[in-house]
Amino acid sequence: MKRKLLNECTIRFPAFSRNESLSRSVSAAFAAQFDPTAADIAAVKIAVSEAVTNAVVHAYTDRDRAENARVEMSVRLYEGGFLRIIIKDKGRGISDVEQAMKPEFTTAPESEERSGLGFTVMSSFMDSIKVRSAVGRGTIVTLEKQLTTYENGENE
């Protein structure tokens, strides 16, 4: 079934951890157009934060970040309170997406405190998560959620 697109926005920002809060705020504010529950807004913010954190931490090296590495986030609202968020980077890419989506898998050095739970957390807060990646070309994470909204009478 094709959904009717009602509104969308796209932002691009440098791959710095300080921009994770920007991505959370933008996605939450955009989703708020449907007057969703506080739980749905929190879920969206957490999932987006994890996806952007993955891009910032794993897609780019420090040298890449110094040379204008970017993250792009598109937020789309569809009829009936359906939300789709797409987060893209043009970084290193993931050689084995299936492996990377397993709980506790991480490519971070042992000296860093990384749990390897980013994709697991995203999956637990969203209805759907899709990951496409190509080594040396980047990664695209698509997050989808059917919002519980006042508009469609499901939030009373």
mmCIF file of C-alpha atoms in Angstrom:
data_model
loop_
_atom_site.group_PDB
_atom_site.id
_atom_site.type_symbol
_atom_site.label_atom_id
_atom_site.label_comp_id
_atom_site.label_asym_id
_atom_site.label_seq_id
_atom_site.Cartn_x
_atom_site.Cartn_y
_atom_site.Cartn_z
ATOM 1 C CA MET A 1 0.000 0.000 0.000
ATOM 2 C CA LYS A 2 1.424 3.362 -1.015
ATOM 3 C CA ARG A 3 1.275 5.950 1.739
ATOM 4 C CA LYS A 4 0.493 9.597 1.056
ATOM 5 C CA LEU A 5 3.423 11.836 2.022
ATOM 6 C CA LEU A 6 2.234 14.822 4.048
ATOM 7 C CA ASN A 7 5.469 16.559 4.991
ATOM 8 C CA GLU A 8 9.221 16.070 4.935
ATOM 9 C CA CYS A 9 12.485 17.731 5.822
ATOM 10 C CA THR A 10 16.146 16.932 5.293
ATOM 11 C CA ILE A 11 19.086 18.256 7.256
ATOM 12 C CA ARG A 12 22.829 17.741 6.828
ATOM 13 C CA PHE A 13 25.310 18.307 9.595
ATOM 14 C CA PRO A 14 28.981 17.638 10.346
ATOM 15 C CA ALA A 15 29.671 14.208 11.873
ATOM 16 C CA PHE A 16 30.368 15.522 15.357
ATOM 17 C CA SER A 17 28.840 14.043 18.495
ATOM 18 C CA ARG A 18 27.546 17.464 19.510
ATOM 19 C CA ASN A 19 25.076 17.203 16.598
ATOM 20 C CA GLU A 20 23.365 14.123 18.043
ATOM 21 C CA SER A 21 21.149 16.420 20.142
ATOM 22 C CA LEU A 22 20.256 18.364 16.987
ATOM 23 C CA SER A 23 19.088 15.182 15.274
ATOM 24 C CA ARG A 24 16.985 14.192 18.306
ATOM 25 C CA SER A 25 15.378 17.612 18.504
ATOM 26 C CA VAL A 26 14.604 17.827 14.787
ATOM 27 C CA SER A 27 13.088 14.348 14.604
ATOM 28 C CA ALA A 28 10.981 14.920 17.734
ATOM 29 C CA ALA A 29 9.772 18.341 16.618
ATOM 30 C CA PHE A 30 8.871 17.042 13.185
ATOM 31 C CA ALA A 31 7.009 14.006 14.562
ATOM 32 C CA ALA A 32 5.141 16.312 16.964
ATOM 33 C CA GLN A 33 3.032 17.528 14.021
ATOM 34 C CA PHE A 34 0.888 14.424 14.612
ATOM 35 C CA ASP A 35 0.574 15.042 18.360
ATOM 36 C CA PRO A 36 2.023 11.626 19.295
ATOM 37 C CA THR A 37 2.349 10.208 22.770
ATOM 38 C CA ALA A 38 5.303 11.177 24.929
ATOM 39 C CA ALA A 39 6.413 7.543 24.756
ATOM 40 C CA ASP A 40 6.507 7.652 20.950
ATOM 41 C CA ILE A 41 8.486 10.906 20.954
ATOM 42 C CA ALA A 42 10.973 9.398 23.417
ATOM 43 C CA ALA A 43 11.282 6.248 21.286
ATOM 44 C CA VAL A 44 11.989 8.282 18.153
ATOM 45 C CA LYS A 45 14.595 10.392 19.932
ATOM 46 C CA ILE A 46 16.398 7.349 21.326
ATOM 47 C CA ALA A 47 16.452 5.481 18.003
ATOM 48 C CA VAL A 48 17.639 8.542 16.059
ATOM 49 C CA SER A 49 20.323 9.228 18.634
ATOM 50 C CA GLU A 50 21.640 5.669 18.277
ATOM 51 C CA ALA A 51 21.662 5.854 14.474
ATOM 52 C CA VAL A 52 23.456 9.192 14.399
ATOM 53 C CA THR A 53 25.905 8.041 17.082
ATOM 54 C CA ASN A 54 26.754 5.016 14.926
ATOM 55 C CA ALA A 55 27.459 7.305 11.970
ATOM 56 C CA VAL A 56 29.581 9.676 14.025
ATOM 57 C CA VAL A 57 31.568 7.000 15.881
ATOM 58 C CA HIS A 58 31.935 4.241 13.290
ATOM 59 C CA ALA A 59 31.578 5.757 9.812
ATOM 60 C CA TYR A 60 34.340 8.297 9.953
ATOM 61 C CA THR A 61 37.864 8.560 11.285
ATOM 62 C CA ASP A 62 39.006 11.708 13.071
ATOM 63 C CA ARG A 63 40.760 12.724 9.861
ATOM 64 C CA ASP A 64 37.527 12.272 7.893
ATOM 65 C CA ARG A 65 35.679 14.519 10.356
ATOM 66 C CA ALA A 66 38.308 17.207 9.862
ATOM 67 C CA GLU A 67 37.654 17.011 6.109
ATOM 68 C CA ASN A 68 33.930 17.801 6.238
ATOM 69 C CA ALA A 69 32.383 14.392 6.965
ATOM 70 C CA ARG A 70 28.601 14.736 6.981
ATOM 71 C CA VAL A 71 25.496 12.957 8.205
ATOM 72 C CA GLU A 72 22.192 13.473 6.409
ATOM 73 C CA MET A 73 18.830 12.896 8.067
ATOM 74 C CA SER A 74 15.480 12.904 6.270
ATOM 75 C CA VAL A 75 12.254 12.832 8.250
ATOM 76 C CA ARG A 76 8.997 12.053 6.463
ATOM 77 C CA LEU A 77 5.454 12.066 7.793
ATOM 78 C CA TYR A 78 2.771 10.080 6.031
ATOM 79 C CA GLU A 79 -0.972 9.968 6.296
ATOM 80 C CA GLY A 80 -2.240 8.188 9.393
ATOM 81 C CA GLY A 81 0.745 9.090 11.583
ATOM 82 C CA PHE A 82 3.381 6.939 9.889
ATOM 83 C CA LEU A 83 6.940 8.211 10.383
ATOM 84 C CA ARG A 84 10.022 7.295 8.345
ATOM 85 C CA ILE A 85 13.497 8.579 9.217
ATOM 86 C CA ILE A 86 16.487 7.948 6.969
ATOM 87 C CA ILE A 87 20.010 8.555 8.255
ATOM 88 C CA LYS A 88 22.869 8.431 5.747
ATOM 89 C CA ASP A 89 26.603 8.737 5.919
ATOM 90 C CA LYS A 90 29.294 8.399 3.258
ATOM 91 C CA GLY A 91 31.806 6.810 5.568
ATOM 92 C CA ARG A 92 33.556 3.465 5.812
ATOM 93 C CA GLY A 93 30.449 1.327 5.440
ATOM 94 C CA ILE A 94 29.710 -1.984 7.120
ATOM 95 C CA SER A 95 31.215 -5.122 5.633
ATOM 96 C CA ASP A 96 28.718 -7.507 7.245
ATOM 97 C CA VAL A 97 25.397 -5.838 8.138
ATOM 98 C CA GLU A 98 23.890 -9.042 9.536
ATOM 99 C CA GLN A 99 26.821 -9.439 11.935
ATOM 100 C CA ALA A 100 26.769 -5.748 12.864
ATOM 101 C CA MET A 101 23.094 -5.989 13.866
ATOM 102 C CA LYS A 102 23.772 -8.741 16.415
ATOM 103 C CA PRO A 103 23.688 -7.597 20.049
ATOM 104 C CA GLU A 104 27.077 -6.670 21.508
ATOM 105 C CA PHE A 105 28.894 -6.619 18.156
ATOM 106 C CA THR A 106 31.170 -3.592 17.894
ATOM 107 C CA THR A 107 34.077 -2.461 15.766
ATOM 108 C CA ALA A 108 35.228 0.009 18.408
ATOM 109 C CA PRO A 109 38.642 -0.651 19.940
ATOM 110 C CA GLU A 110 38.614 -2.395 23.309
ATOM 111 C CA SER A 111 39.905 0.806 24.877
ATOM 112 C CA GLU A 112 36.584 2.522 24.107
ATOM 113 C CA GLU A 113 33.465 1.836 26.112
ATOM 114 C CA ARG A 114 31.017 0.807 23.385
ATOM 115 C CA SER A 115 28.328 -1.754 24.087
ATOM 116 C CA GLY A 116 27.532 -2.814 20.526
ATOM 117 C CA LEU A 117 23.827 -2.423 21.198
ATOM 118 C CA GLY A 118 23.005 0.478 18.847
ATOM 119 C CA PHE A 119 21.017 -1.508 16.277
ATOM 120 C CA THR A 120 19.351 -3.554 19.032
ATOM 121 C CA VAL A 121 18.227 -0.377 20.787
ATOM 122 C CA MET A 122 16.936 1.095 17.508
ATOM 123 C CA SER A 123 14.981 -2.102 16.821
ATOM 124 C CA SER A 124 13.403 -2.102 20.264
ATOM 125 C CA PHE A 125 12.023 1.427 19.874
ATOM 126 C CA MET A 126 10.939 1.406 16.232
ATOM 127 C CA ASP A 127 8.544 -0.808 14.270
ATOM 128 C CA SER A 128 11.081 -1.384 11.527
ATOM 129 C CA ILE A 129 14.780 -0.827 10.928
ATOM 130 C CA LYS A 130 16.558 -1.427 7.626
ATOM 131 C CA VAL A 131 20.285 -1.082 7.099
ATOM 132 C CA ARG A 132 22.007 -0.886 3.719
ATOM 133 C CA SER A 133 25.726 -0.435 3.507
ATOM 134 C CA ALA A 134 28.646 -0.710 1.127
ATOM 135 C CA VAL A 135 32.268 -0.728 2.240
ATOM 136 C CA GLY A 136 33.907 2.569 1.362
ATOM 137 C CA ARG A 137 30.602 4.131 0.279
ATOM 138 C CA GLY A 138 28.612 4.562 3.474
ATOM 139 C CA THR A 139 25.521 3.391 5.283
ATOM 140 C CA ILE A 140 21.797 4.142 5.122
ATOM 141 C CA VAL A 141 19.632 3.382 8.157
ATOM 142 C CA THR A 142 15.866 3.579 7.695
ATOM 143 C CA LEU A 143 13.723 3.765 10.829
ATOM 144 C CA GLU A 144 9.931 3.462 10.676
ATOM 145 C CA LYS A 145 7.249 3.897 13.310
ATOM 146 C CA GLN A 146 3.483 4.055 13.345
ATOM 147 C CA LEU A 147 2.843 6.855 15.809
ATOM 148 C CA THR A 148 0.062 6.619 18.356
ATOM 149 C CA THR A 149 -1.622 9.953 17.759
ATOM 150 C CA TYR A 150 -4.542 12.031 18.930
ATOM 151 C CA GLU A 151 -5.392 12.652 15.275
ATOM 152 C CA ASN A 152 -6.244 9.025 14.551
ATOM 153 C CA GLY A 153 -8.035 8.575 17.885
ATOM 154 C CA GLU A 154 -5.558 6.113 19.353
ATOM 155 C CA ASN A 155 -4.250 8.359 22.105
ATOM 156 C CA GLU A 156 -6.988 9.058 24.605
#
